[in-house]
Amino acid sequence: MDIVTVTNLTKTFGHGPRQVKALDGITLGVEKGKFTAIVGASGSGETTLLHCIGGLYRPDSGTVTVDGQDLASLTEEQLTVYRRRKIGFVFQGNHLVPELTVQENILFPLALDDARPDWDFFREITRLLGLTGKLDALPHTLSGGAQQCTAIARALMAKPALILADEPTGNLDSRTSQDVLSLMKVTGRKFAQTMVMITH
């Protein structure tokens, strides 16, 4: 069963001679509970596709349905709530809040939604991602791998239907990249998360 269905998606940026067609009739399905990688050369539209699935961009035409919800039917305010509750984002630049500790960063999306943390779940994902002893640390004191694991924990914490990862290991060395990818696969399986990852 597909949790994501994309049909005939198009998205164009710019006008006239500078117009760039990022997506041109893309159709795909993402099966629920699977780890799916979308591979392509830089500039071939994968990030645009991910942003359309995540509700960050509205496509020019076509449809995006996530967990039974047609995103085109949502207002901007509803899209904000959708992103907060249904989508976990992991970006190449981890976008951690520098003034917040690891624990505060992980819990930040829940705080925005005024939701109570599932502390058993919090302890489990931080243990699995090797963050148990780093919860009071600020992001700048962590290694690149630990920062990215914090971003993954933050994406998982709200128990979203879908995790979208855009080049999540692009800033890491090859060994750390493999470790982070392995952890993402393990957490995805363990918590029955659907993950879509962009990679080159």
Short mmCIF file of C-alpha atoms in Angstrom, two decimals:
data_model
loop_
_atom_site.label_atom_id
_atom_site.label_comp_id
_atom_site.label_asym_id
_atom_site.label_seq_id
_atom_site.Cartn_x
_atom_site.Cartn_y
_atom_site.Cartn_z
CA MET A 1 0.00 0.00 0.00
CA ASP A 2 1.40 3.41 -1.01
CA ILE A 3 1.59 6.17 1.59
CA VAL A 4 2.74 8.68 -1.06
CA THR A 5 1.24 8.97 -4.53
CA VAL A 6 2.61 11.54 -6.96
CA THR A 7 0.84 11.92 -10.32
CA ASN A 8 1.97 13.96 -13.34
CA LEU A 9 3.77 16.50 -11.16
CA THR A 10 5.24 19.63 -12.79
CA LYS A 11 7.10 22.54 -11.22
CA THR A 12 8.80 25.43 -13.00
CA PHE A 13 10.96 28.20 -11.55
CA GLY A 14 11.68 31.56 -13.15
CA HIS A 15 10.38 33.16 -16.33
CA GLY A 16 11.43 33.63 -19.94
CA PRO A 17 14.96 32.57 -20.89
CA ARG A 18 15.81 31.85 -17.24
CA GLN A 19 12.90 29.49 -16.75
CA VAL A 20 13.86 26.10 -15.35
CA LYS A 21 11.50 23.13 -15.44
CA ALA A 22 12.46 21.25 -12.28
CA LEU A 23 9.72 18.61 -12.55
CA ASP A 24 8.12 17.52 -15.80
CA GLY A 25 5.30 15.00 -15.39
CA ILE A 26 6.71 12.98 -12.48
CA THR A 27 4.65 10.00 -11.31
CA LEU A 28 5.66 7.68 -8.47
CA GLY A 29 4.41 5.80 -5.44
CA VAL A 30 6.14 5.19 -2.11
CA GLU A 31 5.15 2.07 -0.23
CA LYS A 32 4.23 2.44 3.42
CA GLY A 33 6.94 1.33 5.85
CA LYS A 34 9.69 1.20 3.22
CA PHE A 35 13.03 2.97 2.93
CA THR A 36 13.04 4.51 -0.56
CA ALA A 37 16.03 6.25 -2.15
CA ILE A 38 15.61 8.68 -5.06
CA VAL A 39 18.88 8.91 -6.94
CA GLY A 40 19.82 11.56 -9.47
CA ALA A 41 22.48 14.03 -10.53
CA SER A 42 22.60 17.37 -8.77
CA GLY A 43 20.06 19.75 -10.27
CA SER A 44 17.76 17.06 -11.65
CA GLY A 45 14.79 18.04 -9.47
CA GLU A 46 14.95 15.57 -6.59
CA THR A 47 14.94 18.24 -3.89
CA THR A 48 12.01 19.99 -5.59
CA LEU A 49 10.13 16.69 -5.62
CA LEU A 50 10.85 16.17 -1.91
CA HIS A 51 9.67 19.69 -1.13
CA CYS A 52 6.42 19.10 -3.02
CA ILE A 53 5.82 15.88 -1.06
CA GLY A 54 6.60 17.73 2.16
CA GLY A 55 4.22 20.57 1.36
CA LEU A 56 7.00 23.18 1.16
CA TYR A 57 6.30 23.84 -2.55
CA ARG A 58 3.02 23.79 -4.38
CA PRO A 59 3.39 22.13 -7.81
CA ASP A 60 2.24 23.92 -10.98
CA SER A 61 0.15 20.88 -11.91
CA GLY A 62 -0.37 17.27 -10.89
CA THR A 63 -1.27 15.83 -7.51
CA VAL A 64 0.51 14.81 -4.32
CA THR A 65 -1.37 12.55 -1.91
CA VAL A 66 0.20 11.64 1.43
CA ASP A 67 -1.48 9.20 3.80
CA GLY A 68 -4.79 9.74 1.99
CA GLN A 69 -4.57 13.56 2.04
CA ASP A 70 -4.49 15.53 -1.22
CA LEU A 71 -2.10 18.37 -0.41
CA ALA A 72 -3.69 20.70 -2.97
CA SER A 73 -6.84 20.80 -0.84
CA LEU A 74 -4.99 22.28 2.16
CA THR A 75 -4.68 25.98 2.99
CA GLU A 76 -1.27 27.39 3.96
CA GLU A 77 -2.20 27.14 7.62
CA GLN A 78 -3.32 23.53 7.18
CA LEU A 79 -0.09 22.74 5.33
CA THR A 80 1.90 24.07 8.29
CA VAL A 81 0.03 21.74 10.63
CA TYR A 82 0.43 18.88 8.11
CA ARG A 83 4.20 19.37 8.01
CA ARG A 84 4.46 19.52 11.78
CA ARG A 85 2.38 16.40 12.42
CA LYS A 86 2.81 14.19 9.38
CA ILE A 87 6.32 14.90 8.08
CA GLY A 88 9.77 14.61 9.62
CA PHE A 89 12.47 16.49 7.70
CA VAL A 90 16.18 15.67 7.73
CA PHE A 91 18.29 18.05 5.63
CA GLN A 92 21.94 18.04 4.58
CA GLY A 93 22.45 21.07 6.80
CA ASN A 94 20.84 19.73 9.95
CA HIS A 95 19.12 23.05 10.85
CA LEU A 96 19.52 22.54 14.59
CA VAL A 97 18.77 25.56 16.78
CA PRO A 98 22.23 26.55 18.08
CA GLU A 99 20.98 27.97 21.40
CA LEU A 100 19.09 24.79 22.29
CA THR A 101 20.54 21.61 23.77
CA VAL A 102 20.31 18.27 22.00
CA GLN A 103 17.25 17.34 24.08
CA GLU A 104 15.58 20.69 23.43
CA ASN A 105 16.25 20.41 19.68
CA ILE A 106 14.73 16.93 19.56
CA LEU A 107 11.62 18.07 21.44
CA PHE A 108 11.28 21.38 19.59
CA PRO A 109 8.62 20.25 17.03
CA LEU A 110 6.46 18.90 19.86
CA ALA A 111 6.81 22.18 21.74
CA LEU A 112 5.57 24.06 18.66
CA ASP A 113 2.50 21.84 18.62
CA ASP A 114 2.04 22.07 22.41
CA ALA A 115 2.23 18.27 22.52
CA ARG A 116 3.48 16.14 25.42
CA PRO A 117 6.56 14.01 24.70
CA ASP A 118 6.42 10.24 24.82
CA TRP A 119 9.39 9.89 27.17
CA ASP A 120 9.79 6.13 26.67
CA PHE A 121 10.00 6.76 22.92
CA PHE A 122 12.43 9.63 23.49
CA ARG A 123 14.74 7.45 25.57
CA GLU A 124 14.60 4.66 23.01
CA ILE A 125 15.45 6.75 19.95
CA THR A 126 18.20 8.70 21.73
CA ARG A 127 19.74 5.45 22.93
CA LEU A 128 19.53 3.92 19.47
CA LEU A 129 21.13 7.00 17.90
CA GLY A 130 23.90 7.19 20.51
CA LEU A 131 22.75 10.48 22.02
CA THR A 132 22.01 9.45 25.62
CA GLY A 133 25.15 11.05 27.03
CA LYS A 134 24.89 14.17 24.87
CA LEU A 135 21.40 15.44 25.73
CA ASP A 136 22.63 18.56 27.58
CA ALA A 137 25.20 19.46 24.93
CA LEU A 138 24.83 22.36 22.49
CA PRO A 139 25.04 21.50 18.77
CA HIS A 140 28.38 23.26 18.15
CA THR A 141 30.08 20.93 20.66
CA LEU A 142 29.03 17.80 18.74
CA SER A 143 30.65 15.97 15.85
CA GLY A 144 28.95 16.21 12.45
CA GLY A 145 27.61 12.68 12.86
CA ALA A 146 26.12 13.44 16.30
CA GLN A 147 24.52 16.61 14.95
CA GLN A 148 22.91 14.66 12.13
CA CYS A 149 21.73 11.96 14.55
CA THR A 150 20.12 14.75 16.59
CA ALA A 151 18.32 15.93 13.45
CA ILE A 152 17.13 12.36 12.77
CA ALA A 153 15.88 12.02 16.36
CA ARG A 154 14.02 15.32 15.99
CA ALA A 155 12.40 14.06 12.78
CA LEU A 156 11.33 10.81 14.47
CA MET A 157 10.12 12.30 17.76
CA ALA A 158 6.67 13.42 16.61
CA LYS A 159 6.09 9.93 15.14
CA PRO A 160 5.29 11.31 11.68
CA ALA A 161 3.84 9.18 8.91
CA LEU A 162 6.77 10.06 6.65
CA ILE A 163 10.45 10.98 7.02
CA LEU A 164 11.91 13.03 4.14
CA ALA A 165 15.71 13.18 4.02
CA ASP A 166 17.50 15.45 1.55
CA GLU A 167 21.15 14.45 1.21
CA PRO A 168 21.33 13.78 4.96
CA THR A 169 24.95 12.62 4.81
CA GLY A 170 26.25 15.15 2.27
CA ASN A 171 28.40 17.00 4.83
CA LEU A 172 29.79 13.89 6.52
CA ASP A 173 32.85 11.75 5.83
CA SER A 174 32.26 8.37 4.22
CA ARG A 175 32.50 6.30 7.40
CA THR A 176 30.15 8.58 9.37
CA SER A 177 27.81 8.65 6.36
CA GLN A 178 27.53 4.87 6.42
CA ASP A 179 26.91 4.89 10.18
CA VAL A 180 24.14 7.51 9.87
CA LEU A 181 22.49 5.70 6.95
CA SER A 182 22.57 2.43 8.86
CA LEU A 183 20.96 4.12 11.88
CA MET A 184 18.26 5.63 9.67
CA LYS A 185 17.45 2.19 8.25
CA VAL A 186 17.38 0.63 11.72
CA THR A 187 15.14 3.34 13.20
CA GLY A 188 12.88 3.21 10.15
CA ARG A 189 12.35 -0.51 10.56
CA LYS A 190 12.06 -0.42 14.34
CA PHE A 191 9.49 2.39 14.45
CA ALA A 192 7.67 1.42 11.21
CA GLN A 193 8.55 4.79 9.62
CA THR A 194 8.36 5.37 5.90
CA MET A 195 11.56 7.09 4.74
CA VAL A 196 12.27 8.80 1.43
CA MET A 197 15.87 9.86 0.92
CA ILE A 198 17.44 11.96 -1.84
CA THR A 199 20.98 11.02 -2.73
CA HIS A 200 23.46 11.58 -5.53
#
